[in-house]
Short mmCIF file of C-alpha atoms in Angstrom, two decimals:
data_model
loop_
_atom_site.label_atom_id
_atom_site.label_comp_id
_atom_site.label_asym_id
_atom_site.label_seq_id
_atom_site.Cartn_x
_atom_site.Cartn_y
_atom_site.Cartn_z
CA UNK Y 1 171.77 73.77 31.95
CA UNK Y 2 168.15 72.70 31.49
CA UNK Y 3 168.24 72.57 27.72
CA UNK Y 4 171.62 70.46 28.19
CA UNK Y 5 169.71 68.06 30.55
CA UNK Y 6 167.02 67.71 28.26
CA UNK Y 7 169.20 67.03 25.17
CA UNK Y 8 171.06 64.43 27.30
CA UNK Y 9 167.93 62.66 28.32
CA UNK Y 10 166.66 62.68 24.65
CA UNK Y 11 169.62 61.09 23.40
CA UNK Y 12 172.76 60.42 25.26
CA UNK Y 13 175.80 58.49 24.00
CA UNK Y 14 176.10 57.13 27.39
CA UNK Y 15 174.56 53.58 27.51
CA UNK Y 16 173.39 53.86 31.19
CA UNK Y 17 172.04 57.40 30.79
CA UNK Y 18 168.47 57.91 31.87
CA UNK Y 19 166.54 60.61 32.95
CA UNK Y 20 167.69 61.46 36.81
CA UNK Y 21 164.84 61.88 39.35
CA UNK Y 22 167.03 63.96 41.77
CA UNK Y 23 168.11 66.18 38.96
CA UNK Y 24 164.68 66.66 37.93
CA UNK Y 25 163.35 67.23 41.30
CA UNK Y 26 165.60 69.77 41.83
CA UNK Y 27 165.10 71.62 38.37
CA UNK Y 28 161.53 71.39 38.79
CA UNK Y 29 161.57 72.53 42.47
CA UNK Y 30 163.06 75.90 40.91
CA UNK Y 31 161.14 76.23 37.95
CA UNK Y 32 157.76 74.44 38.44
CA UNK Y 33 156.95 71.11 36.84
CA UNK Y 34 156.18 67.70 37.96
CA UNK Y 35 158.13 65.45 35.40
CA UNK Y 36 160.31 63.71 37.99
CA UNK Y 37 161.56 60.34 36.61
CA UNK Y 38 161.35 57.26 38.95
CA UNK Y 39 164.99 56.24 38.52
CA UNK Y 40 168.29 57.85 38.92
CA UNK Y 41 171.60 57.29 37.04
CA UNK Y 42 173.53 55.86 39.90
CA UNK Y 43 170.91 53.93 42.16
CA UNK Y 44 173.45 52.79 44.72
CA UNK Y 45 174.33 56.20 45.45
CA UNK Y 46 171.03 58.16 45.00
CA UNK Y 47 168.02 56.12 44.89
CA UNK Y 48 167.44 56.44 48.57
CA UNK Y 49 167.80 60.02 48.28
CA UNK Y 50 165.17 60.06 45.43
CA UNK Y 51 162.75 58.12 47.73
CA UNK Y 52 163.22 60.94 50.34
CA UNK Y 53 161.59 63.43 47.78
CA UNK Y 54 158.63 61.23 47.85
CA UNK Y 55 158.01 61.08 51.54
CA UNK Y 56 156.34 63.37 54.09
CA UNK Y 57 158.25 66.16 55.68
CA UNK Y 58 158.64 64.32 58.92
CA UNK Y 59 159.61 60.99 57.30
CA UNK Y 60 161.89 62.85 54.84
CA UNK Y 61 163.83 64.48 57.99
CA UNK Y 62 164.44 61.32 59.76
CA UNK Y 63 165.36 59.54 56.40
CA UNK Y 64 167.65 62.60 55.50
CA UNK Y 65 169.60 62.37 58.68
CA UNK Y 66 170.30 58.67 58.12
CA UNK Y 67 171.46 59.46 54.39
CA UNK Y 68 173.98 61.75 55.48
CA UNK Y 69 175.22 59.33 58.07
CA UNK Y 70 175.85 56.88 55.28
CA UNK Y 71 176.89 59.32 52.55
CA UNK Y 72 180.65 59.43 52.72
CA UNK Y 73 180.71 55.74 53.01
CA UNK Y 74 178.47 55.34 49.98
CA UNK Y 75 181.11 57.24 47.93
CA UNK Y 76 184.07 55.20 48.68
CA UNK Y 77 184.64 54.15 45.06
CA UNK Y 78 184.81 57.92 44.01
CA UNK Y 79 188.25 59.35 43.26
CA UNK Y 80 187.84 61.97 45.79
CA UNK Y 81 187.18 59.51 48.68
CA UNK Y 82 189.77 59.80 51.38
CA UNK Y 83 191.58 62.96 49.63
CA UNK Y 84 191.74 64.56 53.14
CA UNK Y 85 194.56 62.03 53.89
CA UNK Y 86 196.65 63.33 51.15
CA UNK Y 87 199.31 66.25 51.53
CA UNK Y 88 197.84 69.44 49.88
CA UNK Y 89 194.58 68.21 48.89
CA UNK Y 90 191.07 69.71 49.40
CA UNK Y 91 189.58 68.45 52.66
CA UNK Y 92 185.97 69.47 52.41
CA UNK Y 93 183.20 67.07 51.65
CA UNK Y 94 179.72 68.35 50.87
CA UNK Y 95 176.59 66.56 50.11
CA UNK Y 96 174.95 69.53 47.95
CA UNK Y 97 172.08 67.25 46.76
CA UNK Y 98 171.06 66.92 50.46
CA UNK Y 99 171.24 70.43 50.80
CA UNK Y 100 168.85 71.17 47.69
CA UNK Y 101 166.47 68.57 48.44
CA UNK Y 102 166.33 69.94 52.05
CA UNK Y 103 165.75 73.61 50.88
CA UNK Y 104 163.16 72.54 48.45
CA UNK Y 105 161.24 70.49 50.71
CA UNK Y 106 161.67 72.65 53.31
CA UNK Y 107 162.73 70.44 55.76
CA UNK Y 108 163.48 70.95 59.26
CA UNK Y 109 167.24 70.18 59.37
CA UNK Y 110 167.86 70.86 62.91
CA UNK Y 111 168.59 67.02 63.51
CA UNK Y 112 171.41 66.98 60.71
CA UNK Y 113 172.39 70.30 60.44
CA UNK Y 114 175.87 69.73 62.17
CA UNK Y 115 176.53 66.81 59.99
CA UNK Y 116 180.10 67.26 58.35
CA UNK Y 117 178.70 66.43 54.89
CA UNK Y 118 175.53 68.82 55.26
CA UNK Y 119 175.90 72.42 53.72
CA UNK Y 120 173.84 73.99 56.40
CA UNK Y 121 175.08 77.50 55.85
CA UNK Y 122 174.38 77.36 52.12
CA UNK Y 123 170.77 75.99 52.58
CA UNK Y 124 169.99 78.93 54.95
CA UNK Y 125 171.78 81.52 53.03
CA UNK Y 126 169.87 81.16 49.76
CA UNK Y 127 166.04 81.92 49.52
CA UNK Y 128 163.70 78.92 48.51
#
């Protein structure tokens, strides 16, 4: 997966493609490294999450709670938005990236563990 991301960063045919800071934060959090770009591919959705990765744990915890409170609405233009209102559609919405960032930063997720979009059980099931 890392090689694929590196190849995409080196020469994607997608004109808006740029190395994604959240993706690299997660990759580097697991394998080591510090090459975390300052931008994300979809800033309106993920720039605030990238900023969380650069905060102190205390500030990041507060900001993550706020991010999760707005996360679903941020995705109102996504094709899966409001799928829970359709018959026979998947009804779970998970902000996997918030779980990964919380885990890697070792945030105290007590204040947002009950968010309907936060994958609390997954974050606490795996090892850092």
